[in-house]
Amino acid sequence: HLQFLRFVVEQGSIGHAIYPSGYHWVLALPALTFGLDPYHLARYGGAFFGAGLVLGVYVLLRNTAGRSAALWGAFLAACFPGLMLLHKTGVGAFANQLGLVLIPAALYAYWRCLERGFARGRDSVLLALVFTALAASVPMMLLHVLLIIGLERTLTLGMRQKGWLRQSLG
């Protein structure tokens, strides 16, 4: 990742035809804007993404489940041992960390589209932007998010047709 980051800062591309470059452009923005050393960004950028994940979980739950659930969710996301390597600063910054920050944003945007209707421009644009960011940085996570959304839509439609669900979002 450090080599790809240096390519973006010095040449404006990563020089690899297959690897998605969106993550490295996000990581290169502070280096290009503030003149920071790419090594320090690659080495300590993980703390930024870890904090973004905790904040994303808080915002998602605050708007869908309430303040108490948001506080507990953010606390559990911050303390969960499985995510500890993503929160630590010593392991560096990886593309999956950006993807994990974008997943709560994708679910939040999807929830807003269900709640207010997909015809509303702002919510649909937000969802499209998050999907584009996932596609440019971590395409496999986009596939997983789309599978989750497809499963939710399939189950909701099936439950509605069988009469198990009388009122639902969307």
Coordinates of C-alpha atoms in Angstrom, one line a residue:
H1 CA 0.0 0.0 0.0
L2 CA 2.9 2.3 0.7
Q3 CA 4.2 1.8 -2.8
F4 CA 0.8 2.5 -4.3
L5 CA 0.4 5.6 -2.2
R6 CA 3.8 6.9 -3.3
F7 CA 2.9 6.2 -6.9
V8 CA -0.3 8.3 -6.5
V9 CA 1.6 11.2 -4.8
E10 CA 4.5 11.2 -7.3
Q11 CA 2.9 10.1 -10.6
G12 CA -0.8 10.5 -10.2
S13 CA -1.7 6.8 -10.6
I14 CA -0.8 3.5 -9.0
G15 CA 0.6 1.9 -12.1
H16 CA -1.4 -1.3 -11.6
A17 CA -4.1 -2.0 -14.1
I18 CA -6.2 -4.4 -11.9
Y19 CA -5.9 -3.1 -8.3
P20 CA -8.6 -0.5 -7.5
S21 CA -7.0 2.9 -6.9
G22 CA -9.8 4.7 -5.0
Y23 CA -8.4 3.9 -1.6
H24 CA -5.0 5.2 -2.4
W25 CA -6.4 8.4 -3.7
V26 CA -8.3 8.9 -0.4
L27 CA -5.1 8.2 1.5
A28 CA -3.1 10.5 -0.8
L29 CA -5.3 13.5 -0.2
P30 CA -3.6 14.6 3.0
A31 CA -0.2 14.0 1.5
L32 CA -1.0 16.1 -1.5
T33 CA -2.9 18.8 0.4
F34 CA -0.7 19.3 3.4
G35 CA 2.6 17.8 2.2
L36 CA 2.6 15.0 4.7
D37 CA 5.0 12.0 4.3
P38 CA 3.3 9.1 2.6
Y39 CA 5.0 6.7 5.0
H40 CA 3.4 8.3 8.0
L41 CA 0.0 8.1 6.3
A42 CA 0.4 4.5 5.5
R43 CA 1.7 3.6 8.9
Y44 CA -0.7 5.6 11.1
G45 CA -3.7 6.2 9.0
G46 CA -5.5 3.2 10.5
A47 CA -6.4 5.2 13.6
F48 CA -8.4 7.6 11.4
F49 CA -10.4 4.9 9.8
G50 CA -10.9 3.1 13.1
A51 CA -12.4 6.3 14.6
G52 CA -14.5 6.8 11.5
L53 CA -15.9 3.3 11.9
V54 CA -17.0 4.0 15.5
L55 CA -18.5 7.3 14.5
G56 CA -20.3 5.7 11.5
V57 CA -21.8 3.0 13.8
Y58 CA -22.9 5.8 16.2
V59 CA -24.6 7.9 13.4
L60 CA -26.3 4.8 11.9
L61 CA -27.7 3.7 15.2
R62 CA -28.6 7.2 16.4
N63 CA -30.8 7.7 13.4
T64 CA -32.4 4.3 13.2
A65 CA -32.5 2.9 16.8
G66 CA -32.1 5.8 19.2
R67 CA -29.4 7.4 21.4
S68 CA -29.0 4.6 23.9
A69 CA -28.5 2.0 21.1
A70 CA -26.1 4.4 19.4
L71 CA -23.9 4.8 22.5
W72 CA -23.8 1.0 23.2
G73 CA -23.2 0.2 19.5
A74 CA -20.3 2.7 19.3
F75 CA -18.9 1.4 22.6
L76 CA -19.0 -2.2 21.4
A77 CA -17.5 -1.3 18.0
A78 CA -14.7 0.4 19.7
C79 CA -14.1 -2.4 22.2
F80 CA -14.8 -5.5 20.0
P81 CA -11.6 -7.6 20.0
G82 CA -12.2 -8.6 16.3
L83 CA -11.9 -5.0 15.2
M84 CA -8.9 -4.2 17.5
L85 CA -6.4 -4.6 14.7
L86 CA -8.4 -2.1 12.6
H87 CA -8.4 0.5 15.4
K88 CA -4.7 0.3 16.3
T89 CA -2.3 2.8 14.8
G90 CA 0.6 0.4 14.7
V91 CA -0.8 -1.9 11.9
G92 CA -1.0 0.8 9.2
A93 CA -3.9 1.7 6.9
F94 CA -5.5 -0.8 4.7
A95 CA -8.3 -0.6 2.1
N96 CA -10.6 -2.8 4.1
Q97 CA -10.6 -0.2 6.9
L98 CA -12.0 2.4 4.4
G99 CA -14.6 -0.2 3.4
L100 CA -15.6 -0.7 7.0
V101 CA -16.1 3.0 7.4
L102 CA -18.3 3.1 4.3
I103 CA -20.6 0.2 5.3
P104 CA -22.4 2.1 8.0
A105 CA -22.7 5.0 5.6
A106 CA -24.2 2.7 3.0
L107 CA -26.7 1.2 5.4
Y108 CA -27.6 4.6 6.7
A109 CA -28.2 5.9 3.1
Y110 CA -30.2 2.8 2.3
W111 CA -32.3 3.2 5.4
R112 CA -33.0 6.8 4.5
C113 CA -34.0 5.8 1.0
L114 CA -36.4 3.2 2.4
E115 CA -37.8 5.6 4.9
R116 CA -38.3 8.6 2.6
G117 CA -38.5 6.9 -0.8
F118 CA -35.9 6.5 -3.5
A119 CA -37.4 9.3 -5.5
R120 CA -35.9 11.9 -3.1
G121 CA -32.8 13.1 -4.8
R122 CA -30.5 13.7 -1.8
D123 CA -30.8 10.3 -0.3
S124 CA -30.4 8.5 -3.6
V125 CA -27.4 10.6 -4.5
L126 CA -25.9 9.8 -1.1
L127 CA -26.5 6.1 -1.6
A128 CA -25.0 6.3 -5.1
L129 CA -21.9 8.1 -3.8
V130 CA -21.3 5.6 -1.1
F131 CA -21.7 2.7 -3.6
T132 CA -19.3 4.5 -6.0
A133 CA -16.7 4.9 -3.1
L134 CA -17.0 1.2 -2.3
A135 CA -16.6 0.2 -5.9
A136 CA -13.5 2.4 -6.3
S137 CA -11.9 1.3 -3.1
V138 CA -13.1 -2.1 -2.0
P139 CA -15.3 -3.7 -4.7
M140 CA -15.8 -7.0 -2.8
M141 CA -17.3 -5.1 0.1
L142 CA -19.8 -3.5 -2.3
L143 CA -20.8 -7.0 -3.5
H144 CA -21.4 -8.0 0.1
V145 CA -23.5 -4.9 0.9
L146 CA -25.5 -5.5 -2.3
L147 CA -26.1 -9.1 -1.3
I148 CA -27.3 -8.0 2.2
I149 CA -29.7 -5.4 0.6
G150 CA -30.9 -7.9 -1.9
L151 CA -31.6 -10.4 0.9
E152 CA -33.5 -7.8 2.9
R153 CA -35.6 -6.8 -0.1
T154 CA -36.4 -10.5 -0.9
L155 CA -37.3 -11.3 2.7
T156 CA -39.5 -8.2 3.0
L157 CA -41.3 -8.9 -0.2
G158 CA -41.8 -12.6 0.7
M159 CA -43.1 -11.7 4.2
R160 CA -45.4 -9.0 2.8
Q161 CA -46.9 -11.5 0.2
K162 CA -47.5 -14.1 2.9
G163 CA -49.2 -11.5 5.2
W164 CA -46.6 -11.8 7.9
L165 CA -45.6 -8.2 7.3
R166 CA -48.4 -5.7 7.1
Q167 CA -46.4 -2.5 7.1
S168 CA -42.8 -2.1 6.1
L169 CA -40.4 0.5 5.0
G170 CA -40.0 0.6 1.2

